[in-house]
Coordinates of C-alpha atoms in Angstrom, one line a residue:
Chain E
M1 CA 0.0 0.0 0.0
L2 CA 1.6 3.2 -1.2
N3 CA -1.3 5.6 -0.5
R4 CA 0.5 7.1 2.5
L5 CA 3.8 7.5 0.6
A6 CA 4.5 10.9 -0.9
I7 CA 7.7 12.1 -2.5
H8 CA 9.3 15.5 -2.7
T9 CA 10.2 16.5 -6.2
Y10 CA 13.7 17.5 -5.2
T11 CA 14.3 13.9 -4.2
N12 CA 14.3 13.2 -8.0
K13 CA 16.0 16.4 -8.9
P14 CA 16.9 15.3 -12.4
W15 CA 13.2 15.0 -13.3
N16 CA 11.0 17.9 -14.2
L17 CA 7.5 18.3 -12.6
A18 CA 5.7 16.5 -15.3
E19 CA 8.1 13.5 -15.1
C20 CA 7.7 13.4 -11.3
V21 CA 3.9 13.5 -11.5
E22 CA 3.8 10.8 -14.2
H23 CA 6.3 8.4 -12.7
Y24 CA 5.0 8.7 -9.1
A25 CA 1.4 8.2 -10.2
R26 CA 2.3 5.1 -12.3
K27 CA 3.8 3.5 -9.2
G28 CA 0.7 4.1 -7.2
I29 CA 2.4 6.6 -4.9
G30 CA -0.2 8.6 -3.1
G31 CA 1.2 12.1 -3.0
I32 CA 3.7 14.6 -4.1
S33 CA 5.3 17.6 -2.4
I34 CA 6.3 20.2 -4.9
W35 CA 9.5 22.2 -4.7
R36 CA 9.3 25.7 -6.1
E37 CA 12.6 25.0 -7.9
T38 CA 10.9 22.2 -9.8
L39 CA 7.9 24.4 -10.4
A40 CA 9.9 27.3 -11.9
G41 CA 8.8 28.0 -15.5
C42 CA 5.8 25.6 -15.3
D43 CA 2.3 26.6 -16.3
L44 CA 0.4 26.3 -13.0
K45 CA -3.0 25.6 -14.5
A46 CA -1.6 22.8 -16.6
A47 CA 0.4 21.4 -13.6
R48 CA -2.8 21.4 -11.5
Q49 CA -4.7 19.6 -14.3
H50 CA -1.9 17.0 -14.6
L51 CA -2.0 16.3 -10.8
T52 CA -5.8 15.9 -11.0
D53 CA -5.6 13.6 -14.0
A54 CA -2.9 11.5 -12.4
Q55 CA -4.9 11.3 -9.1
L56 CA -1.8 12.4 -7.3
K57 CA -2.4 14.4 -4.1
P58 CA -0.3 17.5 -3.9
V59 CA 0.8 17.5 -0.2
S60 CA 2.9 20.6 0.3
L61 CA 4.6 23.4 -1.5
V62 CA 8.2 23.6 -0.5
R63 CA 9.4 26.1 0.5
G64 CA 8.7 29.6 1.9
G65 CA 10.3 31.3 4.9
F66 CA 13.8 32.8 5.0
F67 CA 12.4 35.7 7.0
T68 CA 15.6 36.9 8.5
G69 CA 17.8 39.7 7.1
L70 CA 20.1 42.5 8.1
T71 CA 17.9 45.1 6.5
V72 CA 14.3 46.0 6.4
E73 CA 14.5 45.8 2.6
A74 CA 15.7 42.2 2.8
R75 CA 13.0 41.2 5.2
D76 CA 10.3 42.9 3.1
K77 CA 11.6 41.1 0.0
A78 CA 11.1 37.8 1.9
I79 CA 7.5 38.7 2.7
D80 CA 6.9 39.3 -1.0
N81 CA 8.4 36.0 -1.9
N82 CA 6.2 34.2 0.7
L83 CA 3.1 35.9 -0.7
A84 CA 4.1 34.7 -4.1
A85 CA 4.4 31.1 -2.7
L86 CA 1.0 31.4 -1.2
R87 CA -0.5 32.4 -4.6
E88 CA 1.2 29.3 -6.1
C89 CA -0.4 27.2 -3.4
E90 CA -3.8 28.6 -4.4
A91 CA -3.2 28.1 -8.1
L92 CA -2.2 24.4 -7.5
G93 CA -4.8 23.6 -4.9
I94 CA -2.2 23.0 -2.2
D95 CA -3.1 23.7 1.4
K96 CA 0.3 23.6 3.1
L97 CA 3.4 25.7 2.7
V98 CA 6.6 24.4 4.3
L99 CA 8.7 27.2 5.9
V100 CA 12.5 27.1 6.3
C101 CA 12.5 30.0 8.7
G102 CA 15.9 31.6 8.0
A103 CA 19.0 32.7 9.8
T104 CA 21.5 35.4 9.0
V105 CA 25.2 35.3 9.8
G106 CA 25.9 38.2 12.1
Q107 CA 22.7 38.0 13.9
T108 CA 22.1 36.2 17.2
P109 CA 19.7 33.2 17.4
Q110 CA 17.4 35.5 19.4
T111 CA 17.4 38.2 16.7
N112 CA 16.8 35.6 14.0
R113 CA 13.9 34.2 16.0
A114 CA 12.2 37.6 16.5
Q115 CA 12.4 38.3 12.8
I116 CA 11.0 34.8 12.1
A117 CA 8.1 35.4 14.4
E118 CA 7.4 38.8 12.8
G119 CA 7.6 37.3 9.3
I120 CA 5.2 34.5 10.0
T121 CA 2.8 37.0 11.7
R122 CA 2.9 39.3 8.6
I123 CA 2.0 36.5 6.1
A124 CA -0.5 34.7 8.3
P125 CA -3.5 36.8 7.2
A126 CA -2.7 36.0 3.5
A127 CA -2.3 32.3 4.4
R128 CA -5.6 32.3 6.1
D129 CA -7.3 33.9 3.1
A130 CA -5.7 31.4 0.8
G131 CA -6.7 28.5 3.0
V132 CA -3.0 27.5 3.4
K133 CA -1.4 26.3 6.6
L134 CA 2.1 27.6 7.2
L135 CA 4.4 24.8 8.4
I136 CA 7.5 25.7 10.4
E137 CA 10.1 23.1 9.7
P138 CA 12.6 22.8 12.5
L139 CA 16.0 22.3 10.8
H140 CA 19.0 20.4 12.1
P141 CA 21.3 22.7 14.2
V142 CA 24.0 22.3 11.6
Y143 CA 22.0 24.8 9.5
A144 CA 21.4 27.2 12.4
G145 CA 23.9 29.7 11.0
D146 CA 22.4 30.5 7.7
R147 CA 19.2 28.5 7.2
S148 CA 17.0 28.3 10.3
A149 CA 17.3 29.6 13.8
I150 CA 14.4 27.2 14.6
C151 CA 16.5 24.1 15.1
S152 CA 14.7 21.8 17.4
L153 CA 11.2 20.4 17.7
R154 CA 11.0 22.1 21.1
D155 CA 11.8 25.5 19.5
A156 CA 9.1 24.9 16.8
N157 CA 6.6 24.0 19.4
D158 CA 7.5 27.0 21.5
L159 CA 7.1 29.3 18.5
C160 CA 3.7 27.8 17.6
A161 CA 2.5 28.2 21.1
E162 CA 3.7 31.8 21.2
L163 CA 2.2 32.7 17.8
A164 CA -1.1 30.9 18.6
L165 CA -2.2 31.3 15.0
P166 CA -4.7 28.6 13.7
H167 CA -3.0 28.6 10.3
V168 CA 0.5 27.8 11.6
G169 CA 1.8 24.3 12.2
I170 CA 4.9 22.2 11.9
A171 CA 6.6 20.0 9.3
F172 CA 8.4 17.2 11.2
D173 CA 11.4 15.8 9.4
V174 CA 13.3 12.9 11.1
Y175 CA 16.6 14.2 9.6
H176 CA 16.5 17.3 11.6
V177 CA 15.3 16.2 15.0
W178 CA 16.0 12.5 15.4
H179 CA 18.8 13.0 18.0
E180 CA 16.7 15.0 20.4
M181 CA 16.6 13.3 23.8
D182 CA 13.1 14.6 24.6
L183 CA 11.7 13.8 21.1
E184 CA 8.8 11.6 22.2
T185 CA 7.6 14.3 24.5
Q186 CA 7.9 17.0 21.9
I187 CA 6.1 14.9 19.3
Q188 CA 3.2 14.4 21.8
R189 CA 3.2 18.2 22.5
C190 CA 3.3 18.9 18.7
A191 CA 0.3 16.7 18.1
A192 CA -1.6 17.9 21.1
G193 CA -1.1 21.5 19.9
G194 CA -2.6 20.6 16.5
W195 CA 0.7 21.4 14.8
L196 CA 1.8 18.0 13.5
D197 CA 1.0 18.7 9.9
A198 CA 3.7 16.9 7.9
Y199 CA 6.0 14.0 8.4
H200 CA 9.2 13.8 6.3
I201 CA 11.4 10.7 6.2
C202 CA 14.9 9.8 5.1
D203 CA 18.1 8.9 7.0
F204 CA 21.0 10.6 8.5
K205 CA 24.5 9.3 7.5
P206 CA 27.0 10.0 10.3
D207 CA 29.8 9.9 7.7
Q208 CA 28.0 12.2 5.2
D209 CA 30.4 13.9 2.8
H210 CA 28.3 17.1 2.3
L211 CA 26.3 19.1 4.8
L212 CA 23.3 19.4 2.4
L213 CA 23.5 16.9 -0.4
D214 CA 24.3 13.6 1.2
R215 CA 21.1 12.5 2.9
G216 CA 20.5 8.8 3.2
L217 CA 17.6 6.7 2.1
M218 CA 15.9 5.0 5.0
G219 CA 18.2 2.4 6.4
E220 CA 21.4 4.1 5.2
G221 CA 22.0 6.0 8.4
C222 CA 21.5 6.0 12.1
I223 CA 18.0 7.3 12.6
P224 CA 15.8 5.0 14.7
L225 CA 13.0 5.2 12.2
Q226 CA 10.8 2.5 13.6
Q227 CA 10.9 4.1 17.1
I228 CA 10.0 7.5 15.7
E229 CA 7.2 6.0 13.5
T230 CA 5.8 4.4 16.7
W231 CA 5.7 7.8 18.4
I232 CA 4.2 9.5 15.4
A233 CA 1.5 6.8 15.0
A234 CA 0.7 7.0 18.7
T235 CA -0.5 10.6 18.2
G236 CA -3.1 9.4 15.7
F237 CA -1.3 10.9 12.8
T238 CA -2.4 9.3 9.5
G239 CA -1.1 11.7 7.0
P240 CA 1.5 11.1 4.3
R241 CA 5.0 9.9 4.9
E242 CA 7.0 12.2 2.6
V243 CA 10.4 11.0 1.3
E244 CA 12.6 14.1 1.1
I245 CA 16.2 13.3 0.2
F246 CA 18.9 15.5 -1.3
S247 CA 21.7 13.3 -2.5
R248 CA 24.3 13.8 -5.2
K249 CA 24.9 10.1 -5.0
W250 CA 21.3 9.2 -5.8
W251 CA 20.8 11.9 -8.3
A252 CA 23.7 10.4 -10.3
E253 CA 21.8 7.1 -10.6
D254 CA 19.1 6.2 -13.1
Q255 CA 16.0 7.8 -11.5
H256 CA 13.6 5.0 -12.4
R257 CA 15.8 2.5 -10.6
Y258 CA 16.2 5.0 -7.7
L259 CA 12.4 5.4 -7.5
D260 CA 12.0 1.6 -7.4
T261 CA 14.5 1.5 -4.5
I262 CA 12.7 4.3 -2.7
V263 CA 9.4 2.3 -3.0
S264 CA 10.9 -1.0 -1.8
T265 CA 12.8 0.6 1.0
Y266 CA 9.7 2.4 2.1
Q267 CA 7.7 -0.9 2.0
S268 CA 10.3 -2.6 4.1
H269 CA 10.2 0.1 6.8
Y270 CA 6.5 1.0 6.8
S271 CA 3.7 -1.5 6.6
Chain R
M1 CA 47.0 39.5 29.0
L2 CA 47.2 35.9 27.8
N3 CA 47.0 34.2 31.2
R4 CA 43.5 33.0 30.6
L5 CA 44.3 31.8 27.1
A6 CA 44.9 28.1 26.8
I7 CA 45.3 26.0 23.6
H8 CA 44.5 22.4 22.8
T9 CA 47.5 20.7 21.3
Y10 CA 45.3 19.4 18.4
T11 CA 44.8 23.0 17.3
N12 CA 48.4 22.8 16.2
K13 CA 48.3 19.2 15.1
P14 CA 51.6 19.4 13.1
W15 CA 53.5 20.1 16.3
N16 CA 54.5 17.5 18.8
L17 CA 54.0 18.0 22.5
A18 CA 57.4 19.5 23.2
E19 CA 56.9 22.0 20.4
C20 CA 53.4 23.0 21.7
V21 CA 54.7 23.5 25.2
E22 CA 57.7 25.5 24.1
H23 CA 55.9 27.7 21.6
Y24 CA 52.8 28.4 23.8
A25 CA 55.0 29.2 26.8
R26 CA 57.2 31.6 24.8
K27 CA 54.1 33.6 23.8
G28 CA 53.1 33.9 27.4
I29 CA 50.0 31.7 26.9
G30 CA 48.7 30.5 30.2
G31 CA 47.6 27.0 29.6
I32 CA 47.6 23.9 27.5
S33 CA 45.1 21.1 27.1
I34 CA 46.8 17.9 26.0
W35 CA 45.3 15.5 23.5
R36 CA 46.1 11.9 24.0
E37 CA 47.0 11.7 20.3
T38 CA 49.7 14.3 20.9
L39 CA 50.8 12.5 24.0
A40 CA 51.2 9.1 22.4
G41 CA 54.8 7.9 22.6
C42 CA 55.9 10.7 25.0
D43 CA 57.6 10.0 28.3
L44 CA 55.1 11.3 30.8
K45 CA 57.6 12.2 33.5
A46 CA 59.6 14.3 31.1
A47 CA 56.5 15.9 29.7
R48 CA 55.4 16.9 33.2
Q49 CA 58.8 18.4 33.9
H50 CA 58.7 20.3 30.7
L51 CA 55.3 21.8 31.6
T52 CA 56.7 22.8 35.0
D53 CA 59.8 24.3 33.6
A54 CA 57.8 26.2 31.0
Q55 CA 55.3 27.4 33.7
L56 CA 52.5 26.3 31.4
K57 CA 49.3 25.2 33.2
P58 CA 48.0 21.8 31.9
V59 CA 44.3 22.4 31.9
S60 CA 42.7 19.2 30.7
L61 CA 43.5 15.8 29.2
V62 CA 41.5 15.3 26.0
R63 CA 39.8 12.9 25.7
G64 CA 38.1 10.0 27.4
G65 CA 34.6 8.7 27.0
F66 CA 33.2 6.7 24.0
F67 CA 31.3 4.6 26.5
T68 CA 28.8 3.1 24.1
G69 CA 29.0 -0.2 22.2
L70 CA 26.9 -3.0 20.9
T71 CA 28.7 -5.6 23.1
V72 CA 29.7 -5.9 26.7
E73 CA 33.3 -6.4 25.5
A74 CA 33.3 -3.2 23.6
R75 CA 32.0 -1.3 26.6
D76 CA 34.5 -2.9 29.0
K77 CA 37.3 -2.0 26.7
A78 CA 36.1 1.6 26.8
I79 CA 36.3 1.5 30.6
D80 CA 39.9 0.2 30.4
N81 CA 40.8 3.0 28.1
N82 CA 39.3 5.6 30.4
L83 CA 41.2 4.2 33.4
A84 CA 44.4 4.5 31.3
A85 CA 43.5 8.2 30.6
L86 CA 43.0 8.8 34.3
R87 CA 46.5 7.3 35.0
E88 CA 47.9 9.7 32.4
C89 CA 46.2 12.6 34.2
E90 CA 47.8 11.6 37.4
A91 CA 51.2 11.2 35.8
L92 CA 51.0 14.7 34.3
G93 CA 49.3 16.4 37.2
I94 CA 46.1 17.2 35.3
D95 CA 42.9 17.4 37.2
K96 CA 40.4 17.3 34.4
L97 CA 39.5 14.7 31.8
V98 CA 37.3 15.7 28.9
L99 CA 34.8 13.1 27.9
V100 CA 33.3 12.7 24.4
C101 CA 30.6 10.4 25.6
G102 CA 30.0 8.2 22.6
A103 CA 27.2 7.0 20.3
T104 CA 26.9 3.8 18.3
V105 CA 25.1 3.4 15.0
G106 CA 22.2 1.0 15.5
Q107 CA 21.4 2.1 19.0
T108 CA 18.8 4.6 19.9
P109 CA 19.8 7.9 21.6
Q110 CA 18.2 6.5 24.8
T111 CA 20.3 3.3 24.8
N112 CA 23.4 5.3 24.1
R113 CA 22.6 7.6 27.0
A114 CA 22.0 4.7 29.4
Q115 CA 25.4 3.2 28.4
I116 CA 27.1 6.6 28.9
A117 CA 25.6 7.0 32.4
E118 CA 26.8 3.5 33.3
G119 CA 30.2 4.2 31.9
I120 CA 30.7 7.4 33.8
T121 CA 29.4 5.8 37.0
R122 CA 31.9 2.9 36.6
I123 CA 35.0 5.2 36.2
A124 CA 33.9 7.8 38.8
P125 CA 35.5 6.0 41.8
A126 CA 38.9 5.9 40.0
A127 CA 38.5 9.6 39.0
R128 CA 37.8 10.5 42.6
D129 CA 40.9 8.6 43.7
A130 CA 43.0 10.2 41.1
G131 CA 41.7 13.7 42.0
V132 CA 40.4 14.1 38.4
K133 CA 37.1 15.7 37.4
L134 CA 35.3 14.0 34.5
L135 CA 34.0 16.6 32.1
I136 CA 31.0 15.7 29.9
E137 CA 31.3 17.6 26.7
P138 CA 28.0 18.0 24.9
L139 CA 28.7 17.6 21.2
H140 CA 27.0 19.3 18.3
P141 CA 24.0 17.2 17.1
V142 CA 25.7 16.6 13.8
Y143 CA 27.9 14.1 15.7
A144 CA 24.9 12.4 17.5
G145 CA 25.1 9.3 15.3
D146 CA 28.6 8.1 16.1
R147 CA 30.3 10.4 18.6
S148 CA 28.0 11.6 21.4
A149 CA 24.4 11.1 22.3
I150 CA 24.8 14.0 24.7
C151 CA 24.2 16.7 22.2
S152 CA 22.9 19.8 24.0
L153 CA 23.9 21.7 27.1
R154 CA 20.5 20.8 28.5
D155 CA 21.3 17.1 28.0
A156 CA 24.6 17.5 29.8
N157 CA 23.1 19.4 32.7
D158 CA 20.3 16.7 33.0
L159 CA 22.9 14.0 33.0
C160 CA 25.0 15.7 35.7
A161 CA 21.9 16.3 37.8
E162 CA 21.0 12.6 37.4
L163 CA 24.4 11.3 38.2
A164 CA 24.9 13.7 41.1
L165 CA 28.6 12.8 41.4
P166 CA 31.0 15.4 42.8
H167 CA 33.7 14.5 40.3
V168 CA 31.6 15.0 37.2
G169 CA 31.1 18.3 35.4
I170 CA 30.9 19.8 31.9
A171 CA 33.2 21.0 29.2
F172 CA 31.3 23.8 27.5
D173 CA 32.4 24.4 23.9
V174 CA 30.8 27.2 21.9
Y175 CA 31.0 25.2 18.7
H176 CA 28.6 22.5 19.9
V177 CA 25.9 24.6 21.6
W178 CA 26.0 28.1 20.3
H179 CA 22.6 27.7 18.4
E180 CA 20.6 26.6 21.4
M181 CA 17.7 29.0 22.1
D182 CA 17.8 28.4 25.8
L183 CA 21.6 28.7 26.0
E184 CA 21.7 31.5 28.6
T185 CA 19.4 29.6 31.0
Q186 CA 21.4 26.4 30.5
I187 CA 24.7 28.2 31.2
Q188 CA 23.3 29.6 34.4
R189 CA 22.0 26.1 35.3
C190 CA 25.4 24.6 34.5
A191 CA 27.3 27.0 36.7
A192 CA 24.7 26.8 39.5
G193 CA 25.2 23.1 39.6
G194 CA 28.9 23.4 39.9
W195 CA 29.5 21.8 36.5
L196 CA 30.9 24.7 34.4
D197 CA 34.5 23.4 34.4
A198 CA 35.8 24.2 31.0
Y199 CA 35.2 26.8 28.3
H200 CA 36.3 26.0 24.7
I201 CA 36.3 28.7 22.0
C202 CA 36.5 28.7 18.2
D203 CA 33.9 29.5 15.5
F204 CA 31.3 27.7 13.4
K205 CA 31.5 28.2 9.7
P206 CA 28.0 27.7 8.1
D207 CA 29.8 26.8 4.8
Q208 CA 32.3 24.4 6.3
D209 CA 33.6 21.8 3.9
H210 CA 34.1 19.0 6.4
L211 CA 32.1 17.9 9.3
L212 CA 35.1 17.5 11.6
L213 CA 38.0 19.4 10.2
D214 CA 36.9 22.8 9.1
R215 CA 36.3 24.7 12.3
G216 CA 36.8 28.4 12.3
L217 CA 39.0 30.7 14.2
M218 CA 37.1 33.2 16.3
G219 CA 35.4 35.6 13.9
E220 CA 35.4 33.2 10.9
G221 CA 31.9 32.0 11.5
C222 CA 28.5 32.8 12.9
I223 CA 28.8 32.2 16.7
P224 CA 27.8 35.2 18.8
L225 CA 31.0 34.9 20.8
Q226 CA 30.7 38.2 22.7
Q227 CA 27.1 37.3 23.8
I228 CA 28.2 33.9 25.1
E229 CA 31.3 35.4 26.8
T230 CA 28.9 37.8 28.6
W231 CA 26.8 34.9 29.8
I232 CA 29.8 32.9 30.9
A233 CA 31.4 35.8 32.7
A234 CA 28.1 36.6 34.5
T235 CA 28.3 33.2 36.2
G236 CA 31.6 34.2 37.8
F237 CA 33.6 31.8 35.7
T238 CA 37.3 32.9 35.6
G239 CA 38.9 29.8 34.2
P240 CA 40.9 29.4 31.0
R241 CA 39.4 30.1 27.6
E242 CA 40.6 27.1 25.6
V243 CA 41.1 27.5 21.8
E244 CA 40.2 24.1 20.3
I245 CA 40.2 24.1 16.5
F246 CA 40.5 21.2 14.0
S247 CA 41.2 22.7 10.6
R248 CA 42.9 21.2 7.6
K249 CA 43.1 24.7 6.3
W250 CA 45.0 26.1 9.3
W251 CA 47.1 22.9 9.7
A252 CA 48.4 23.5 6.2
E253 CA 49.7 27.0 7.2
D254 CA 53.0 27.7 9.0
Q255 CA 52.2 27.0 12.6
H256 CA 54.1 29.9 14.1
R257 CA 52.2 32.3 11.9
Y258 CA 49.0 30.5 12.8
L259 CA 49.8 30.8 16.5
D260 CA 50.4 34.5 16.1
T261 CA 46.9 34.8 14.4
I262 CA 45.3 32.8 17.2
V263 CA 46.8 35.1 19.8
S264 CA 45.9 38.3 18.0
T265 CA 42.4 37.0 17.3
Y266 CA 42.0 36.1 20.9
Q267 CA 43.1 39.5 22.0
S268 CA 40.6 41.2 19.7
H269 CA 37.7 39.1 21.0
Y270 CA 38.6 38.9 24.8
S271 CA 40.0 41.8 26.8

């Protein structure tokens, strides 16, 4: 059963959007999360029709955010960019936008966080009007310098609690938070708050050769995937399990064979 | 004033112990933390005499730990190795041993943590007898898979509180914990518990090209060093600031010029 399997287009970076839609659908995969990089240059109306025809559920648009910046101009530009992403969500019929919240070298984590809170608050009305939920994705602390100051599930929960906006939730990705000693508690808290809106899977290779582009397929690393799945399932979560892997190694392979491997690996990990 | 500056021998990896001692002392640097890799093959008695003659304070021996393992045999071997490190501390007149606690691929963070707690408990009596304090060093979560399951200052504080052993404390390294949103609170807690026993400085480069060997000199990265120094100073900490940098880039440079750069960079950051 692959109805709970979804794939991020960036996982198959060599494919364009039409290829992703076609090949995922033919395999019986249930959903797709669309990267804006993959979407660039596509006709949105045609893309939406293709998704409908293929009966492939568009799960999330990836990604907005990057709210931090040294100047007001930079931060205003980020708002414009997020509003554009929300319009793309509307055009495609997607009701979730994943946020990589941002971090700027030269600013403290606290300053970054304040700018993130302000940015989300500024785009929240437009998200509500578009019927799109904004998903804060806590990122691994290795990216805390220049990608996201929100770098633990605890931080993401704290921010959701502080913002208290009905259209703001969390994208949970095992890669970023697997190591946290209080993970079970924070997952429970995330679900109880109504924020557990996405579940991304992959693996973390301790010997990775690149900070961004050497993620592992499930089983290639050290994440206790089964334990985390048990915790997620215990909350009652029944949404898609989204495979999101950036890997130069896998991108260099034949993408059809790679997709077969993703599917079989998924099946061996999740029943 | 360089009396509060100490340097880890691995920072100048191309130098042997005698060279480190000689060159640090000539600069008026106050202390040295000795890596066991640098110590390998040295006569301990002669090394101790050299430190005394040079009037260089040996701050810590680096490093014990690595308590986790899939088998009892592996974990027993780690104990033996730590006991050997304690004997080296005694021989050199060093009263602190830094612990990188360990993590084993295939074990959950919780299992790793239990084995770490057990390992520290097992060597604690020998540490007490040797007059050596065991310093848990929380490592950056990027090393949580294979180096340390203790990967936040909160985790280290929790473990110290749980163990409640007078000869167990914490080695605080800005590289590993700078991103934590509750860092000020955890520093206060660490000091209040009597666990703030070492203070390591360097910088975190967001664009680092190697997970282990591309640390930055102060100012080369994104750590808010001044903010953290303020928090550390506010606890009343007056111990050494230890420069610990692993960098293929800096190791390829002339080590005398590099040492000059360390000193001038230190002076520009810390008055």
